Tab-separated table of C-alpha atoms and ligand atoms in Angstrom:
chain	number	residue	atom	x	y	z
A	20	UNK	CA	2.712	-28.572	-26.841
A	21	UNK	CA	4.250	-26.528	-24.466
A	22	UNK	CA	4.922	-22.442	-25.294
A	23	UNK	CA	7.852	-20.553	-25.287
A	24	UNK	CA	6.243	-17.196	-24.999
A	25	UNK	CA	5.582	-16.159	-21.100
A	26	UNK	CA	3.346	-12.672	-20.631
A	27	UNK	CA	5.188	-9.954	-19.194
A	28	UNK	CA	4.226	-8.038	-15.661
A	29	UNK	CA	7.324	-6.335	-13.298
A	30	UNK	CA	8.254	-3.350	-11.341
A	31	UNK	CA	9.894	-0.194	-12.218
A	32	UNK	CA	11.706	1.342	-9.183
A	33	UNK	CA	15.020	2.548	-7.738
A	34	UNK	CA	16.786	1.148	-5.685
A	35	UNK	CA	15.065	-1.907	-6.832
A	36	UNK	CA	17.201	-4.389	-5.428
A	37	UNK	CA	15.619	-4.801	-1.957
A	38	UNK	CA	11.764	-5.440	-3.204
A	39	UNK	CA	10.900	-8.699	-2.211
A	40	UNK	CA	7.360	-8.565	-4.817
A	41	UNK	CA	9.206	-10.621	-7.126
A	42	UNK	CA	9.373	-13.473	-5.020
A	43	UNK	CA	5.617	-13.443	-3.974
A	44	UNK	CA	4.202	-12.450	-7.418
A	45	UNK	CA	6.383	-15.272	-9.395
A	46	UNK	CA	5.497	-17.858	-6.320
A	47	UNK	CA	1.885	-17.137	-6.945
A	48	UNK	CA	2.121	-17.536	-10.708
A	49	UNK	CA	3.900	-20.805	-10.578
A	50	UNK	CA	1.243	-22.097	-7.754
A	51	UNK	CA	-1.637	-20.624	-10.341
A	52	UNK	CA	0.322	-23.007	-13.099
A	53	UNK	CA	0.297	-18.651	-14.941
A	54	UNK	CA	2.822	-18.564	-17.732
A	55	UNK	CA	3.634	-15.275	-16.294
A	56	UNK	CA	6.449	-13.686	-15.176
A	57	UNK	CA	7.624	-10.248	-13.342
A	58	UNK	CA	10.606	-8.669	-13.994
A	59	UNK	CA	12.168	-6.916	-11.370
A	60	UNK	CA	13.922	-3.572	-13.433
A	61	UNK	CA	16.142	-0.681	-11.665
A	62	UNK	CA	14.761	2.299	-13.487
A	63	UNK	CA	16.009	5.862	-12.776
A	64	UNK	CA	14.015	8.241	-12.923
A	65	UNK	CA	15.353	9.635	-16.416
A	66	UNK	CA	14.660	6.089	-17.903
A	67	UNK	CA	11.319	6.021	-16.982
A	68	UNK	CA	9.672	7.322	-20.387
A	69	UNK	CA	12.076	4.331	-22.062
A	70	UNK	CA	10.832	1.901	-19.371
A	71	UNK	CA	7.174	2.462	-20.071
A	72	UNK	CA	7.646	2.394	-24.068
A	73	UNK	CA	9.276	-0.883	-23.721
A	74	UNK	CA	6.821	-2.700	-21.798
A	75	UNK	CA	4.342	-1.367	-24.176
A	76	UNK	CA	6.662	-2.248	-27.371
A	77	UNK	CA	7.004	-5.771	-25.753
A	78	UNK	CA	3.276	-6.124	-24.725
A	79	UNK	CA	3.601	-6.683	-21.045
A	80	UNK	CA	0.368	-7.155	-19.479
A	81	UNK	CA	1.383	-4.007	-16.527
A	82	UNK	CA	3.730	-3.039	-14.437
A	83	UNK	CA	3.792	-1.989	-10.765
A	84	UNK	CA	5.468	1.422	-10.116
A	85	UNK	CA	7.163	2.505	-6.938
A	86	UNK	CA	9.852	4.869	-5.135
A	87	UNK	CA	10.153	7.239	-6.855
A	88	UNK	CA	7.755	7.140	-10.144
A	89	UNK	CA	4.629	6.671	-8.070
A	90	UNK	CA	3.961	10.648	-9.298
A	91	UNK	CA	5.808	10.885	-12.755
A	92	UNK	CA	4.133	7.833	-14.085
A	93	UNK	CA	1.333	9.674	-14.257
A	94	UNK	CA	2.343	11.541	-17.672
A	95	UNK	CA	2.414	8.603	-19.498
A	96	UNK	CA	-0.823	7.340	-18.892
A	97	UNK	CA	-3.885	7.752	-21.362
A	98	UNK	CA	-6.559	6.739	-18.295
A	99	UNK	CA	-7.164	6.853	-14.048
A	100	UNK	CA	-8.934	4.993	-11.955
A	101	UNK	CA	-11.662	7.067	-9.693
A	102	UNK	CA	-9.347	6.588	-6.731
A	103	UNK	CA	-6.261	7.097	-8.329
A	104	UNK	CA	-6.943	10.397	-9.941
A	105	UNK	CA	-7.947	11.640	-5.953
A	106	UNK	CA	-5.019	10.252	-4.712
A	107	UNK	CA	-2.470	11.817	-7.669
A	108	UNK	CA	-0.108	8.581	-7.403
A	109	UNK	CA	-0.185	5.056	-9.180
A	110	UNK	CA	1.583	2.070	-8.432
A	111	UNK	CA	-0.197	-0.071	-10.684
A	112	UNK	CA	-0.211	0.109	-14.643
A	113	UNK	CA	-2.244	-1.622	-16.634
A	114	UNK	CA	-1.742	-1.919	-20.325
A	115	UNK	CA	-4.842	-2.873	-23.023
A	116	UNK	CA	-3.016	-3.031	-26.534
A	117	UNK	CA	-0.991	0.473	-25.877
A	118	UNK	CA	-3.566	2.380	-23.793
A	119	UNK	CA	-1.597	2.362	-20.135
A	120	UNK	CA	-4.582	3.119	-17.294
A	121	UNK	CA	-3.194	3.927	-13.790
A	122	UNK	CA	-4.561	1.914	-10.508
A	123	UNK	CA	-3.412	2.700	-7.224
A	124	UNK	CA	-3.366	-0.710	-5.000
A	125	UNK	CA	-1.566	0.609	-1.811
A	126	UNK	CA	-4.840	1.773	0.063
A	127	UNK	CA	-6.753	-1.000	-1.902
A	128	UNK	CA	-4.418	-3.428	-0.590
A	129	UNK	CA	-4.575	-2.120	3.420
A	130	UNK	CA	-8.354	-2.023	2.889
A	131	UNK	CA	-9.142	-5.707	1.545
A	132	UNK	CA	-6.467	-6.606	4.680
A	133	UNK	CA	-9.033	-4.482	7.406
A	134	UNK	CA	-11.986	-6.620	5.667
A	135	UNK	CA	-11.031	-9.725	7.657
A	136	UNK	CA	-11.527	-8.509	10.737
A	137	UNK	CA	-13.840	-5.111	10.116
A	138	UNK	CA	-16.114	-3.786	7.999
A	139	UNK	CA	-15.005	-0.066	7.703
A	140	UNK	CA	-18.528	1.644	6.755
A	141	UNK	CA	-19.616	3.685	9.229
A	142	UNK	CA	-15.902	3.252	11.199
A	143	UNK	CA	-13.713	5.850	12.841
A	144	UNK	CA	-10.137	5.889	12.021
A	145	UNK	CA	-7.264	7.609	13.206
A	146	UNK	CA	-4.068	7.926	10.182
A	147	UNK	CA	-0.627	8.461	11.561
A	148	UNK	CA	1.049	9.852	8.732
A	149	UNK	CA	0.201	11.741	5.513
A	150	UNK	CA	3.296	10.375	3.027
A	151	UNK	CA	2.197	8.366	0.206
A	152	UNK	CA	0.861	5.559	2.067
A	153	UNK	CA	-1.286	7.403	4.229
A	154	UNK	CA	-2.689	9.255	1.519
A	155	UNK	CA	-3.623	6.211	0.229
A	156	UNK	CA	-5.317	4.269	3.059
A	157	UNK	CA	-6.754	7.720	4.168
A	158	UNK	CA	-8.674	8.266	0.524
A	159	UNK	CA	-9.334	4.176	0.211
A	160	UNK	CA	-10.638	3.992	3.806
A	161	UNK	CA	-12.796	7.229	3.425
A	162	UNK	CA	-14.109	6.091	-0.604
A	163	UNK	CA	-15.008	2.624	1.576
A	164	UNK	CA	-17.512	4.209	3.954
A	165	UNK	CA	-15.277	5.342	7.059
A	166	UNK	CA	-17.312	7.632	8.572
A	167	UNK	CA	-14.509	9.940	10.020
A	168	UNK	CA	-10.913	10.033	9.124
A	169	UNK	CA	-8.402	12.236	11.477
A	170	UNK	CA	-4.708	12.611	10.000
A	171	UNK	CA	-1.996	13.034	12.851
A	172	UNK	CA	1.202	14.336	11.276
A	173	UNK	CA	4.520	15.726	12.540
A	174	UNK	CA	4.590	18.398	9.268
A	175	UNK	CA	1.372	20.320	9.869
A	176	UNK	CA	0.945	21.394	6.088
A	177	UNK	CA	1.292	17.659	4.740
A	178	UNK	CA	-1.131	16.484	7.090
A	179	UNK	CA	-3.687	19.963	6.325
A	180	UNK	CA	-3.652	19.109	2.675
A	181	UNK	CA	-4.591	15.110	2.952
A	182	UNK	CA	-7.569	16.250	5.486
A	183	UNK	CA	-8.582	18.831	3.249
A	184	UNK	CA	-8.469	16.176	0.336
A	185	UNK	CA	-10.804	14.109	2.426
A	186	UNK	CA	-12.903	16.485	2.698
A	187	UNK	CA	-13.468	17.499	-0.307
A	188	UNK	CA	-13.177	14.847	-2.406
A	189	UNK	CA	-15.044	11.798	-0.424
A	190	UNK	CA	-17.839	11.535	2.361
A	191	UNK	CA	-16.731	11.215	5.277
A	192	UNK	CA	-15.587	14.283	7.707
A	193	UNK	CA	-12.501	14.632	8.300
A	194	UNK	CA	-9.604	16.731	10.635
A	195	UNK	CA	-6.214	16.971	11.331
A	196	UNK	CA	-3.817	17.170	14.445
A	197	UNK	CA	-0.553	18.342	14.633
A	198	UNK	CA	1.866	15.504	16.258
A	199	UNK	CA	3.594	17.274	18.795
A	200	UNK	CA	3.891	14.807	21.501
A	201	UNK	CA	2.335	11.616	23.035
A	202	UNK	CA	-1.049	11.225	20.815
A	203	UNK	CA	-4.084	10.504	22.891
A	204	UNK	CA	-5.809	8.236	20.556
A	205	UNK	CA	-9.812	10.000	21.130
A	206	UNK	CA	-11.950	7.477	22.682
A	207	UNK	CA	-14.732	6.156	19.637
A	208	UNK	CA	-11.971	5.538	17.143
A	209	UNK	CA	-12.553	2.210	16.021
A	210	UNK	CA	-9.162	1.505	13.625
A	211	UNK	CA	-5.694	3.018	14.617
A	212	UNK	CA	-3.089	3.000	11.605
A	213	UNK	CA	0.907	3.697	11.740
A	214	UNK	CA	1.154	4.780	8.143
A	215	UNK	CA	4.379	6.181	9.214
A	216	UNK	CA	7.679	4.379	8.437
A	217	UNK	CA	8.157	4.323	12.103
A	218	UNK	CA	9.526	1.085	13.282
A	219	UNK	CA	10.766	-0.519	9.531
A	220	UNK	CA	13.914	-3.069	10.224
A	221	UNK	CA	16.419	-2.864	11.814
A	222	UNK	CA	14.459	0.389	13.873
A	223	UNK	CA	12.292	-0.922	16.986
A	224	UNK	CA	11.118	2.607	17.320
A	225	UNK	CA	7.476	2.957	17.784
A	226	UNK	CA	5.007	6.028	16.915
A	227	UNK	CA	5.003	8.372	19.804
A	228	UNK	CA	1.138	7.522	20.636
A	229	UNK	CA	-0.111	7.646	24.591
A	230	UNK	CA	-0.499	3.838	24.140
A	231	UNK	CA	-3.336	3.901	27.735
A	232	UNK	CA	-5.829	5.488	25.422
A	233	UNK	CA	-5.626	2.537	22.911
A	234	UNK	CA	-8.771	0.566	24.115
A	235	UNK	CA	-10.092	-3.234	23.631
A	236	UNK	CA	-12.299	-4.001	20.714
A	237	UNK	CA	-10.026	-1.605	18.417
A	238	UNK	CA	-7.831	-2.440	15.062
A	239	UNK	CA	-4.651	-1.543	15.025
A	240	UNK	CA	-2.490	-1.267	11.928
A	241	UNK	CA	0.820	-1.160	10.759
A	242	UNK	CA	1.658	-0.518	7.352
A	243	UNK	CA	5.472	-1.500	8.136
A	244	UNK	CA	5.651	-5.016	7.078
A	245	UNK	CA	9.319	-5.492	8.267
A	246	UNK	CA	9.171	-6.982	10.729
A	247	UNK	CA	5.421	-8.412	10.478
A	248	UNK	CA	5.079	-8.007	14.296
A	249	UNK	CA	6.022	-4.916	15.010
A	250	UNK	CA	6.805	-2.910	18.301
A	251	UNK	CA	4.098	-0.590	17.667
A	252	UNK	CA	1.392	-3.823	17.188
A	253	UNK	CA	2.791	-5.386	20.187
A	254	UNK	CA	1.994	-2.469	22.660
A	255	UNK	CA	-1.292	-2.092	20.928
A	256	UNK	CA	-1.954	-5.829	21.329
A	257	UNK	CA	-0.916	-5.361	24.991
A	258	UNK	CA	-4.166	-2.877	25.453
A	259	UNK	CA	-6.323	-5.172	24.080
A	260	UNK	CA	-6.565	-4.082	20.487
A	261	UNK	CA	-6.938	-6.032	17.398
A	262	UNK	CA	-3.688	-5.956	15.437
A	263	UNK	CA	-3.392	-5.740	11.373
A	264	UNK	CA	-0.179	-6.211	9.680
A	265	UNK	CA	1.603	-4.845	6.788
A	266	UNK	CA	2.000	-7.852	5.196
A	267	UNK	CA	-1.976	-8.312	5.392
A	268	UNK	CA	-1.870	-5.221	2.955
A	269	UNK	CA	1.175	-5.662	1.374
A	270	UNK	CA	-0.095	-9.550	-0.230
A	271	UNK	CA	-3.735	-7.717	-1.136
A	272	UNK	CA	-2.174	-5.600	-3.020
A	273	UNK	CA	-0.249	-7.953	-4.846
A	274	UNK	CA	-3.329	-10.206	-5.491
A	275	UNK	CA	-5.201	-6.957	-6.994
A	276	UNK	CA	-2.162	-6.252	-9.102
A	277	UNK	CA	-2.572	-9.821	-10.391
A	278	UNK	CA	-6.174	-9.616	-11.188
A	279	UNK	CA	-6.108	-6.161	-12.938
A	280	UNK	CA	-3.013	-8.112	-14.876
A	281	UNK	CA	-4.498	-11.127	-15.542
A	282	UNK	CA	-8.296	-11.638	-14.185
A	283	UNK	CA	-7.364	-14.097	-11.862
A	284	UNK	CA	-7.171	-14.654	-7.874
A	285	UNK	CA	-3.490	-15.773	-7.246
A	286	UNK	CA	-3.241	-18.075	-3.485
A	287	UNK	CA	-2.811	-15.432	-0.652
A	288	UNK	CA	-1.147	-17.827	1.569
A	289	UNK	CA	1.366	-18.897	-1.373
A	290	UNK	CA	2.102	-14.987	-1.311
A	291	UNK	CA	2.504	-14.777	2.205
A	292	UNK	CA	4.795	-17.775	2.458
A	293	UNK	CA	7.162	-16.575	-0.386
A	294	UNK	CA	7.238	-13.140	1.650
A	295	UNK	CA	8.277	-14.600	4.787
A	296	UNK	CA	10.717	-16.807	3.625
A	297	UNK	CA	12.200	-13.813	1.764
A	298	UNK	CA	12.396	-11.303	4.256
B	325	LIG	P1	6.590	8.871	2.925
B	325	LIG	O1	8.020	9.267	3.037
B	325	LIG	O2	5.763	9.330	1.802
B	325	LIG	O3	5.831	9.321	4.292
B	325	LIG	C1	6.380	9.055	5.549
B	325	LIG	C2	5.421	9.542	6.640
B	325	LIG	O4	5.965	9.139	7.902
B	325	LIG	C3	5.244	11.049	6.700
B	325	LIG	O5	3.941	11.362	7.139
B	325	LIG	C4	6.264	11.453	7.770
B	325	LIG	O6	5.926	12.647	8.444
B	325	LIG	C5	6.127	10.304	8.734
B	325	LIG	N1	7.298	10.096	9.575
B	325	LIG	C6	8.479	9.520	9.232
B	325	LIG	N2	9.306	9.505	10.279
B	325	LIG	C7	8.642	10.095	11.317
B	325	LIG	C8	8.969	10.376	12.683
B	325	LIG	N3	10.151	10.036	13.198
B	325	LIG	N4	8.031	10.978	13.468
B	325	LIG	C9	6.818	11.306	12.958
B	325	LIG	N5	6.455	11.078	11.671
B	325	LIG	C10	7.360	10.477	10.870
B	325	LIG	O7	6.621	7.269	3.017
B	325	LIG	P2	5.485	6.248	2.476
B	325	LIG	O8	4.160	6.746	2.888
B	325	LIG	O9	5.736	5.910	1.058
B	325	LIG	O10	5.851	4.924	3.307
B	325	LIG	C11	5.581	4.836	4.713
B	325	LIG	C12	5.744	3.391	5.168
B	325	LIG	O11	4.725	2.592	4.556
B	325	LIG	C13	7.070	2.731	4.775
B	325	LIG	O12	7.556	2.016	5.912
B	325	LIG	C14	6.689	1.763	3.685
B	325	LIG	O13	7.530	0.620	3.675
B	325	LIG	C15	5.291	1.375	4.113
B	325	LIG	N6	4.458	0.867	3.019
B	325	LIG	C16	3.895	-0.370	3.201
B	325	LIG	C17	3.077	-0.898	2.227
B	325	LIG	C18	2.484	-2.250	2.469
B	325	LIG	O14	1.890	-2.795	1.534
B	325	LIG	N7	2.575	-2.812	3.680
B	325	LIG	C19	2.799	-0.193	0.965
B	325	LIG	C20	3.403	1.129	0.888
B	325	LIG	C21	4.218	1.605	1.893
B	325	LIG	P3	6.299	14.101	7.801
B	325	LIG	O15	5.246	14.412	6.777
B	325	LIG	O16	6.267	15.002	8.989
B	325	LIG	O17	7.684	13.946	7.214
């Protein structure tokens, strides 16, 4: 007999309208044969409190949060997970019965992506950026044995803090350089990462990097996902270098969402497809 009764999972967000997650996560549901759903909601920030009661009054499994809860959320929940609570932002909810715990999945995400082509214990990697992404990758990256993390950021303070963070809160070293001009990437680095928004569609712009100092033999990332090839992973690619994409970390993420959610691996390549065709 079939059931009437789908469980619950979506994103709060605003603008909302423009997140293409829907389409991968309800793709890889339907592929999984999941009675699942995920509800795509427009919540301002003053709605937030409501938002979270009424997933937990309707017993959805979680919810994914993003611009610009990613901070607030955190009042509402009754538990953190290790690298959330170093971090200080969630995009991930998950709710047992009532009890909301917070996951963040961004730097999870980029690191399960690096996996396939590098193992980053022991690895050197270079973070341009220090927003919310960075942070992420930077305290995923270090918490997964990197062995040195340098931030490079255009506001010195931002940057300061998330080196400090590293620091202090994980094991491997780490420093900070003020972006100023063309970065020389230091020779040893072994993964390169735009966590900058540098380059998102329509922009071709690339990270102001001195791109001769990007050797063979290293990763390159891009946590832009739009477009999937970027500028930035072209002139890296023209070195030499391994590229990494943002939709590599962008479909991890949404597979780890899923299996906090619902204990089960969802089809990557389902996700991917859905993504492409949708952006
Ligand atoms: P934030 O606004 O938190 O941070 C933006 C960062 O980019 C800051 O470090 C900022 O430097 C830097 N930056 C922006 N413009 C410039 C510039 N012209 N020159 C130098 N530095 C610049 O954004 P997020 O971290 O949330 O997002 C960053 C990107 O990551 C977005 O494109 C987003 O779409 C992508 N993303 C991708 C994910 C994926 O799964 N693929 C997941 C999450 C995010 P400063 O501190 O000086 O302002």
């Amino acid at each position: 007999m079939p059931g009437f009764l789908a469980d619950l999972t979506g994103s709060f967000a605003t603008s909302a309208a423009q997140n293409p997650t829907v389409a991968i996560m309800e793709a890889a549901y339907q592929h999984a044969g999941l009675d699942v759903r995920y509800i795509n909601c427009e919540v301002p920030p003053e709605r937030l409190g409501d938002a979270v009661r009424g997933a937990i009054g309707m017993g959805w499994l979680g919810f994914n949060c993003s611009i610009p809860h990613k901070i607030a959320i955190l009042d509402y929940l009754d538990a953190l997970a290790p690298s959330a609570e170093i971090i200080g932002a969630v995009n991930c909810v998950i709710n047992d019965n009532g009890r909301l715990t917070g996951e963040n999945t961004d730097g999870q995400g980029f690191v399960n992506a690096l996996r396939t082509l590098i193992d980053p214990r022991g690895k050197r990697f270079v973070i341009l950026g220090a927003g919310g992404a960075a942070r992420a990758i930077a305290v995923e990256s270090a918490l997964a044995g990197a062995s040195h993390v340098e931030i490079v950021n255009r506001t010195a303070s931002r940057g300061e803090e998330l080196a400090a963070l590293i620091a202090a809160r994980t094991g491997a070293t780490a420093g900070f350089t003020h972006w100023t001009g063309p970065y020389a990437v230091p020779a040893g680095t072994d993964v390169v990462v735009n966590a900058t928004s540098i380059g998102f569609y329509p922009s071709t712009d690339t990270p102001d990097v001195d791109y001769a100092t990007i050797e063979p033999g290293m990763v390159v990332a891009d946590v832009v996902a739009n477009p999937p090839d970027t500028e930035f992973l072209q002139k890296a690619k023209a070195r030499g270098a391994e590229p990494l994409q943002g939709l590599g970390m962008l479909v991890n993420q949404a597979m780890t969402n899923a299996r906090l959610w619902t204990g089960r691996d969802l089809n990557a390549d389902v996700m991917r497809q859905a993504l492409e065709d949708n952006l």
